[in-house]
PDB file of C-alpha atoms in Angstrom:
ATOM      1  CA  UNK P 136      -9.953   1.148  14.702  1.00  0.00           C
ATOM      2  CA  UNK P 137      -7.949  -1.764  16.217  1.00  0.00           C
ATOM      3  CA  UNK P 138      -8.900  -5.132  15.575  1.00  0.00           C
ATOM      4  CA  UNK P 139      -7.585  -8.662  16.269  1.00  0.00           C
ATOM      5  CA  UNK P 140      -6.508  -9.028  12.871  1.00  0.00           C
ATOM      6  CA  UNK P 141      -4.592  -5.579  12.820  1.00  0.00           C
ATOM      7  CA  UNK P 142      -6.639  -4.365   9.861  1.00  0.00           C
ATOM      8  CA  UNK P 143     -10.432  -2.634  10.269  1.00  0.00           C
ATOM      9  CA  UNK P 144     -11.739  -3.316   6.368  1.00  0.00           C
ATOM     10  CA  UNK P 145     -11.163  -5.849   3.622  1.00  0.00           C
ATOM     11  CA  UNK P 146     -10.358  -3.980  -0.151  1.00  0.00           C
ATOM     12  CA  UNK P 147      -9.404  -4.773  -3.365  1.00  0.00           C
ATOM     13  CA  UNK P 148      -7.870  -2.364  -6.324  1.00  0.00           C
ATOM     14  CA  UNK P 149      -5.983  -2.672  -9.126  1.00  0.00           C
ATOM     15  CA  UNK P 150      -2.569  -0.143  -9.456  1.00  0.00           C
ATOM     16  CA  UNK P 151      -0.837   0.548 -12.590  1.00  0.00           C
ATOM     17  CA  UNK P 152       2.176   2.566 -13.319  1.00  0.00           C
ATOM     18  CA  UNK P 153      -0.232   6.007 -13.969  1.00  0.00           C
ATOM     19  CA  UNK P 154      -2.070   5.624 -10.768  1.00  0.00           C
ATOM     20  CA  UNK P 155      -1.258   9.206  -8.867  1.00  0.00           C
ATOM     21  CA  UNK P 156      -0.134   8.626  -5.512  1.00  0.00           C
ATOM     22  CA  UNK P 157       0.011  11.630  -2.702  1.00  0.00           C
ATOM     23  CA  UNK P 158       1.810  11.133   0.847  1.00  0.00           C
ATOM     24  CA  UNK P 159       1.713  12.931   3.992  1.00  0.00           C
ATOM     25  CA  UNK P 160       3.517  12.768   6.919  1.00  0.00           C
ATOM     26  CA  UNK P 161       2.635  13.654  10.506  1.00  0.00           C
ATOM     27  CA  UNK P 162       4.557  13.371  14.001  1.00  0.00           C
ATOM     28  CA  UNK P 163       3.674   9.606  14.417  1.00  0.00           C
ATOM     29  CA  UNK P 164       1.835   8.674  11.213  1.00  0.00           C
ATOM     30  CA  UNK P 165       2.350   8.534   7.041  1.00  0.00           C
ATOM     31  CA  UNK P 166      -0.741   8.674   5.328  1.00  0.00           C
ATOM     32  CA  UNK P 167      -0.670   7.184   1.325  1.00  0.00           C
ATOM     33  CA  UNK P 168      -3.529   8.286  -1.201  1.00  0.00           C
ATOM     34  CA  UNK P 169      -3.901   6.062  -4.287  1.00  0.00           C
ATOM     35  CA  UNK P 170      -6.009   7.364  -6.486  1.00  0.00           C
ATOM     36  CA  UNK P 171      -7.912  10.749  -7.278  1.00  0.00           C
ATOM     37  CA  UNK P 172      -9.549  12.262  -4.957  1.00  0.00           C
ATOM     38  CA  UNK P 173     -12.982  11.816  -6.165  1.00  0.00           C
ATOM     39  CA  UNK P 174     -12.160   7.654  -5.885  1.00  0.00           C
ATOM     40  CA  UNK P 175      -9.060   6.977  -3.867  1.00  0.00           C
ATOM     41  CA  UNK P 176      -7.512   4.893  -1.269  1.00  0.00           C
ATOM     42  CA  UNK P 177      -6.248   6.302   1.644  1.00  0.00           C
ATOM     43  CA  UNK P 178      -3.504   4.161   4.088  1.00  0.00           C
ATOM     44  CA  UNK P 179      -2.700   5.567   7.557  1.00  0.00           C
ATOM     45  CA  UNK P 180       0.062   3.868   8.929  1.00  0.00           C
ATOM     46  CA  UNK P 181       2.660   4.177  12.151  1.00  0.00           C
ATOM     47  CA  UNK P 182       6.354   3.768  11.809  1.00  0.00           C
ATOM     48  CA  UNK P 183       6.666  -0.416  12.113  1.00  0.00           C
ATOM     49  CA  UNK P 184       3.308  -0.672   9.793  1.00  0.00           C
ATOM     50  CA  UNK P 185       5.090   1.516   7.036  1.00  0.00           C
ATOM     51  CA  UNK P 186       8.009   0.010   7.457  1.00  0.00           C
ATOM     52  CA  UNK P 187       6.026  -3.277   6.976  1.00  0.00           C
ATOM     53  CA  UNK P 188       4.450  -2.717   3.952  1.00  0.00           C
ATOM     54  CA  UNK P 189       7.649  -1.275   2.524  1.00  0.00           C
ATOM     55  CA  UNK P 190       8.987  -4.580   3.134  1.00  0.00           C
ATOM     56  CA  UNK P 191       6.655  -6.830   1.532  1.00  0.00           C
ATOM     57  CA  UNK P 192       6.502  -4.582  -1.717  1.00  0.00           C
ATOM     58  CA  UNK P 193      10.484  -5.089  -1.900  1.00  0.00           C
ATOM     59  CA  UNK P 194       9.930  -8.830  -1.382  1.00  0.00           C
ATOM     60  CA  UNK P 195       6.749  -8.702  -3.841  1.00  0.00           C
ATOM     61  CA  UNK P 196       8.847  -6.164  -6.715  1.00  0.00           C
ATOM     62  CA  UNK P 197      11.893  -8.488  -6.431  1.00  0.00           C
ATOM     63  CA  UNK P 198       9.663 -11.819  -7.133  1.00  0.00           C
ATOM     64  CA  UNK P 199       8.187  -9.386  -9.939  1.00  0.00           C
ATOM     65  CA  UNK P 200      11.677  -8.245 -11.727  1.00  0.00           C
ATOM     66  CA  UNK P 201      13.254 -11.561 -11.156  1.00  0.00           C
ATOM     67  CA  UNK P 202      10.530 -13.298 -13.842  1.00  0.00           C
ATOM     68  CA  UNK P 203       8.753 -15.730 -11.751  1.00  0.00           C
ATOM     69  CA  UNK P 204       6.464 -16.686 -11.980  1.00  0.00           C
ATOM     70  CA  UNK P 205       6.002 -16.334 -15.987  1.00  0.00           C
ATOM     71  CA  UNK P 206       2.901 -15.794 -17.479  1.00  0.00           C
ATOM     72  CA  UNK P 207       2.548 -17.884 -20.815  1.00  0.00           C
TER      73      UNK P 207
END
């Protein structure tokens, strides 16, 4: 569903290192599943909104691995 702000729902979840994660990929779209099946998070995405989110994890895991900020 399209929407002004580009996004349909508002979610929260917490992802650690064991979290299973699934793709798929169609002619136009990826889909991501986080999660089991039984209690997972599905992300459909096009091309420039994969490409998107691909970029803000790299700027997020960077800020991540380069210590800041510090926690204690």
């Amino acid at each position: 569903m399209n929407t002004l702000m580009g996004i349909a729902l508002d979610v929260w979840v917490n992802i650690d290192g064991d979290c299973p994660m699934e793709t798929e990929v169609t002619r136009c779209e990826a889909q991501l599943e986080l999660g089991h099946s039984t209690g997972s998070l599905h992300l459909v995405l096009d091309e420039d909104g994969l490409a998107r989110l691909v970029a803000a994890a790299t700027a997020a895991l960077d800020t991540l691995r380069s210590g800041w900020p510090t926690l204690m």
